[in-house]
Structures are given as C-alpha cells and as structure tokens.
Coordinates of C-alpha atoms in Angstrom, one line a residue:
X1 CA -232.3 -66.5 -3.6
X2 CA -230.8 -63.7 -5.3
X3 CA -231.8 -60.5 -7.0
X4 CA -231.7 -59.8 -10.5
X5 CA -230.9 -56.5 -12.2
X6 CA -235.3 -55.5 -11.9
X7 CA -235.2 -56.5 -8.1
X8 CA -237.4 -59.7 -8.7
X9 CA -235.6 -62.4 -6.6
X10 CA -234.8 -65.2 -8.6
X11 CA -233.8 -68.8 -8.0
X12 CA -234.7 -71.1 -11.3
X13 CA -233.0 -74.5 -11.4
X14 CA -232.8 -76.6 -13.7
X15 CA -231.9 -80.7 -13.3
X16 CA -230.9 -79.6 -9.3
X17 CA -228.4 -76.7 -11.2
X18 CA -229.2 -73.0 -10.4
X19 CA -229.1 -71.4 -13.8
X20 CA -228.1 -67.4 -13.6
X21 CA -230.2 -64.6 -14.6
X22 CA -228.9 -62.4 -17.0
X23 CA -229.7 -59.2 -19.4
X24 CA -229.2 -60.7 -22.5
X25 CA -228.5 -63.7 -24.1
X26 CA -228.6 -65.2 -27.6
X27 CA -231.0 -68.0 -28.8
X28 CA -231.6 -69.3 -32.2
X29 CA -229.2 -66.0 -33.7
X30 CA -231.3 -63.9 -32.0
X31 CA -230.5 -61.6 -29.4
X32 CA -233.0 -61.9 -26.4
X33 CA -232.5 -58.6 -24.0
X34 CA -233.5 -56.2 -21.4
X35 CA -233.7 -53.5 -23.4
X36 CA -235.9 -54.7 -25.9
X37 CA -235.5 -55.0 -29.9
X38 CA -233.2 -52.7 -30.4
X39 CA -229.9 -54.7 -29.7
X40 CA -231.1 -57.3 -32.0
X41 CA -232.2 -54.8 -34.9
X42 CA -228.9 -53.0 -35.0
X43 CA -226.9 -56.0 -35.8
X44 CA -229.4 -56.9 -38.1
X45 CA -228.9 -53.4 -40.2
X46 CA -225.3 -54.3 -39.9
X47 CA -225.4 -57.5 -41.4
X48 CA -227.7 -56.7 -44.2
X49 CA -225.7 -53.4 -45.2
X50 CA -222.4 -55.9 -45.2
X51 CA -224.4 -58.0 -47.2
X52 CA -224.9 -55.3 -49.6
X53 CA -221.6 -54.3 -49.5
X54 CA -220.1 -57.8 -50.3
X55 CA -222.1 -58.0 -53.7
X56 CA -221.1 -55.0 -54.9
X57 CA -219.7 -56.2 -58.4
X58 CA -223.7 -57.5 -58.9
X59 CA -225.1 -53.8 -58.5
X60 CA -222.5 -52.0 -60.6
X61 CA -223.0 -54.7 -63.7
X62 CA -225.1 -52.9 -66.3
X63 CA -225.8 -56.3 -68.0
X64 CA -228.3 -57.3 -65.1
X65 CA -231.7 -55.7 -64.9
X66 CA -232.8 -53.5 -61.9
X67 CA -235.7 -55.2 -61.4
X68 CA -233.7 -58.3 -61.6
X69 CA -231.1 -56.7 -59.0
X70 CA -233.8 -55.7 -56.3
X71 CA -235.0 -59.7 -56.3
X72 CA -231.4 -60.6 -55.4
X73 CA -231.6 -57.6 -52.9
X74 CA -235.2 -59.3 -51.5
X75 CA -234.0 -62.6 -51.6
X76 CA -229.9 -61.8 -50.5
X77 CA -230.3 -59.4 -48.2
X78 CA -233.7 -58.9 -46.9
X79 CA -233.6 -61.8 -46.2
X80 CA -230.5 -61.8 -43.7
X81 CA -232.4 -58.7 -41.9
X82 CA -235.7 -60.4 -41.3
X83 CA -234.7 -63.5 -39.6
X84 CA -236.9 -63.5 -36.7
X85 CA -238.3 -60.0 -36.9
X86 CA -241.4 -61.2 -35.5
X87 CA -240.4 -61.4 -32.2
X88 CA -239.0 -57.4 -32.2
X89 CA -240.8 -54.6 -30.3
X90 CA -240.9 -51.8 -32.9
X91 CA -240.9 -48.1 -31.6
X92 CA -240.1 -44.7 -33.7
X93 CA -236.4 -45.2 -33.4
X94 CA -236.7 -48.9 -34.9
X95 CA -239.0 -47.6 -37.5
X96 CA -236.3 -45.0 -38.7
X97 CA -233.9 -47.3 -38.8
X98 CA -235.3 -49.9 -40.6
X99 CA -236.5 -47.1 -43.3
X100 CA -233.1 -45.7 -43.4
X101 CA -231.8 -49.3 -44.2
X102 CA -234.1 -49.5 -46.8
X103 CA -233.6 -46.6 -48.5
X104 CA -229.3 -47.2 -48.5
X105 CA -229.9 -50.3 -50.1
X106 CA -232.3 -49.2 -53.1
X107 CA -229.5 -46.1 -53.3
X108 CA -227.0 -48.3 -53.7
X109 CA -228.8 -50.5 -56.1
X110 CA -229.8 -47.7 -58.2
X111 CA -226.5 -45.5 -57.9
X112 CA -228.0 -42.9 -56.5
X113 CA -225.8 -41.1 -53.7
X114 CA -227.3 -38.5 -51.4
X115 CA -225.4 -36.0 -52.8
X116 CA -227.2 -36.7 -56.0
X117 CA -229.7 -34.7 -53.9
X118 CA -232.6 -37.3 -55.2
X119 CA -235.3 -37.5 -52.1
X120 CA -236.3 -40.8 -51.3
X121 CA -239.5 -40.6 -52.8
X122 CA -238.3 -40.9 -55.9
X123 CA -235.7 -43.6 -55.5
X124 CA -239.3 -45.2 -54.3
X125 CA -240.6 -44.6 -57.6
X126 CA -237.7 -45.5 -59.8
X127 CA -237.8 -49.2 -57.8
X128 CA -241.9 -49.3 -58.6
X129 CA -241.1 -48.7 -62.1
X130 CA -238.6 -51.3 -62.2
X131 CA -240.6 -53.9 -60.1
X132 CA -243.7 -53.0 -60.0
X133 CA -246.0 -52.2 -57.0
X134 CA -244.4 -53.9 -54.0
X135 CA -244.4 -54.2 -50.0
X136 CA -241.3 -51.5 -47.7
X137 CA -239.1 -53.4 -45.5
X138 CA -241.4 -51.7 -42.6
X139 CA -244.4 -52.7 -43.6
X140 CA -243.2 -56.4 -44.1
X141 CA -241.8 -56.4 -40.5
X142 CA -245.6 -55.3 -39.4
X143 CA -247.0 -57.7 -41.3
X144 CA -245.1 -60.7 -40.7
X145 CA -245.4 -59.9 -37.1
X146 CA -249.2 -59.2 -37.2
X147 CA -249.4 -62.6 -39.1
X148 CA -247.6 -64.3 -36.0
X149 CA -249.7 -62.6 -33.5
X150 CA -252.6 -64.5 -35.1
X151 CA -250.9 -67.7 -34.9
X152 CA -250.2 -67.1 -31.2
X153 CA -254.3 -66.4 -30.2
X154 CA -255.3 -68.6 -32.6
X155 CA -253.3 -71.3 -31.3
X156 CA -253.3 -72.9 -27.3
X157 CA -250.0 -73.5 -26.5
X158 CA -247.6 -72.0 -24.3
X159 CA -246.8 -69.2 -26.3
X160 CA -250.6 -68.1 -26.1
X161 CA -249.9 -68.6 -22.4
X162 CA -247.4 -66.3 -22.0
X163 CA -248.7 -63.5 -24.3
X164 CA -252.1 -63.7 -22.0
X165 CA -250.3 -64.1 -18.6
X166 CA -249.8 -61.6 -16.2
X167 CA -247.0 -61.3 -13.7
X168 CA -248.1 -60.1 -10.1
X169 CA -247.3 -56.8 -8.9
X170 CA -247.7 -53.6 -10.7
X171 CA -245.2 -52.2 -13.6
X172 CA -242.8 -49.1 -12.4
X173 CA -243.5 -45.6 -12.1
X174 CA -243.0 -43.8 -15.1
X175 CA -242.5 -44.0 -18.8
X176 CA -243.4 -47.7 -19.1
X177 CA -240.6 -49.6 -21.7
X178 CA -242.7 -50.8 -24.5
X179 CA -243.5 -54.3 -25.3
X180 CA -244.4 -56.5 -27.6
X181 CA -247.8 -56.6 -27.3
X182 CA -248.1 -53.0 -27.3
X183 CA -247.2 -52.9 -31.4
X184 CA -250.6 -54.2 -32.1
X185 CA -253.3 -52.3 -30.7
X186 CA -251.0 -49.1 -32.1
X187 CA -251.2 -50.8 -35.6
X188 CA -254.9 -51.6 -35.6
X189 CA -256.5 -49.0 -33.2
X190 CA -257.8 -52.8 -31.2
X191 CA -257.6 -53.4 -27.9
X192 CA -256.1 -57.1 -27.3
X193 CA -259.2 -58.5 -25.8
X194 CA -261.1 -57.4 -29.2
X195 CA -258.8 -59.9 -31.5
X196 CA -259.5 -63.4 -31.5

C-alpha cells in the first residue's frame, strides 16, 4: 500500500500490475488533475488565442464580411477552446478568463485595440450588429455542461454512478476545493436531489 499526495492509501492493479497514482494526467487531450479545471482551461485559452493569431491575414482582409469572420472565429477557434469543456469545474477566476478570451478575439476581429479605449460592451454590440443576437463563450460553456449533466441523471450508467457516489470519510477542514457538481445548483438555485 502506499500513500498518495491526499493521504488516501492506494493500491489499484490492473492485469496483476500496480498502476501509480498521480496528480495529473492527460486523457482524450484533456488534462485530468488535482487541482481542478484550471490546468486544462489555461492551455485551452492558449491554444485558441494561437489559433487566432495564425489566421491573422483572414481578420485583416476587408473583402470578407465581419459577420462572415466571427463564423470562422465560432467554427476555427471556438471550437479548439471547447473541446471537452463539459467536464471543467468553473469558478470566478475561470469565468474571467474565459470572458477575457472572448473579448481578445472579437478585438482582434474587429480591430479594436484597448487603447482604442472602446469598453467591451460595445465591441458586444458591434458583433450583434454584424451577427445578430448570439450565445458568449461563457454562457455556451454553462450550457453545454448543463446539457451533459442531464444526460448523466437521465442516463444509468457508470457515469451516473460516480456523480451520485459518495466516498467514505468526511471532506477536510476548511475552504472545500470546488467540484464539479457544485456548478449546478450555483447556476440554477436547485439542490442535486431536486433534478431528475
């Protein structure tokens, strides 16, 4: 037996071979760790802003339509930064971020720099004009993550399993780290046993 980084003792083997326990680990492209959401989101900002960087020539052609620009954007970028958002832990930091992220990339889309001193509400209304009424990166994170959570309790697999399991023992003393399931009653003002 021996003890992992939270003092749980650990011996998990798998075809007779002792597997070790670690703090993080990637599966799928996603990173998997300790300290929650956060070490996969940052990478994820990273790899969307790159994106954004590498198609530079796209945003600074005035022969292509800004509401044409901001579906390549969607479909491009957004895309890069969503992959498997549903399984991140969002707190206020994340949310920041993921705003911040946001707003760069409709900036830099629009030409707008900061020191055009142009607030980001109306870099939001610039890309509604162009677009029309649409969804913030934010709000699709929520969404797709609420729309998983209902797969999960609708469902009776092993992932409905885990999500209603509990581990034995107590949590720490303290500021509790959040989890997962803590991002939906703070969304809908439910308790978890009032879903379903």
């Amino acid at each position: 037996m021996t003890n992992n980084t939270n003092g749980f003792s650990t011996d998990i083997r798998a075809n007779g071979e002792k597997l070790d326990c670690v703090n993080r680990f990637k599966y799928l492209g996603a990173i998997i760790a300790d300290e929650g959401s956060k070490p996969e989101i940052l990478p994820r900002i990273t790899q969307a802003t790159a994106a954004i960087a590498k198609l530079k020539t796209i945003w600074n052609d005035r022969n292509i339509a800004l509401s044409s620009k901001i579906r390549l954007m969607r479909s491009l970028v957004m895309s890069i930064f969503l992959y498997a958002c549903e399984s991140w832990t969002l707190t206020a930091d994340t949310d920041r971020r993921i705003q911040a992220m946001e707003m760069r990339c409709l900036r830099k889309l629009l030409g707008i720099t900061y020191r055009d001193h142009i607030s980001n509400e109306e870099v939001r209304n610039r890309t509604r004009q162009a677009t029309g009424p649409h969804e913030d990166l934010l709000t699709t994170v929520k969404r797709r993550k609420m729309k998983c959570y209902g797969h999960i309790t609708r469902s009776s697999g092993l992932a409905k399993t885990i999500l209603e399991g509990t581990v034995q023992g107590g949590r720490r003393r303290g500021r509790q780290k959040k989890r997962w399931e803590d991002n939906i009653p703070e969304w809908t003002g439910m308790t978890l046993g009032a879903e379903g």
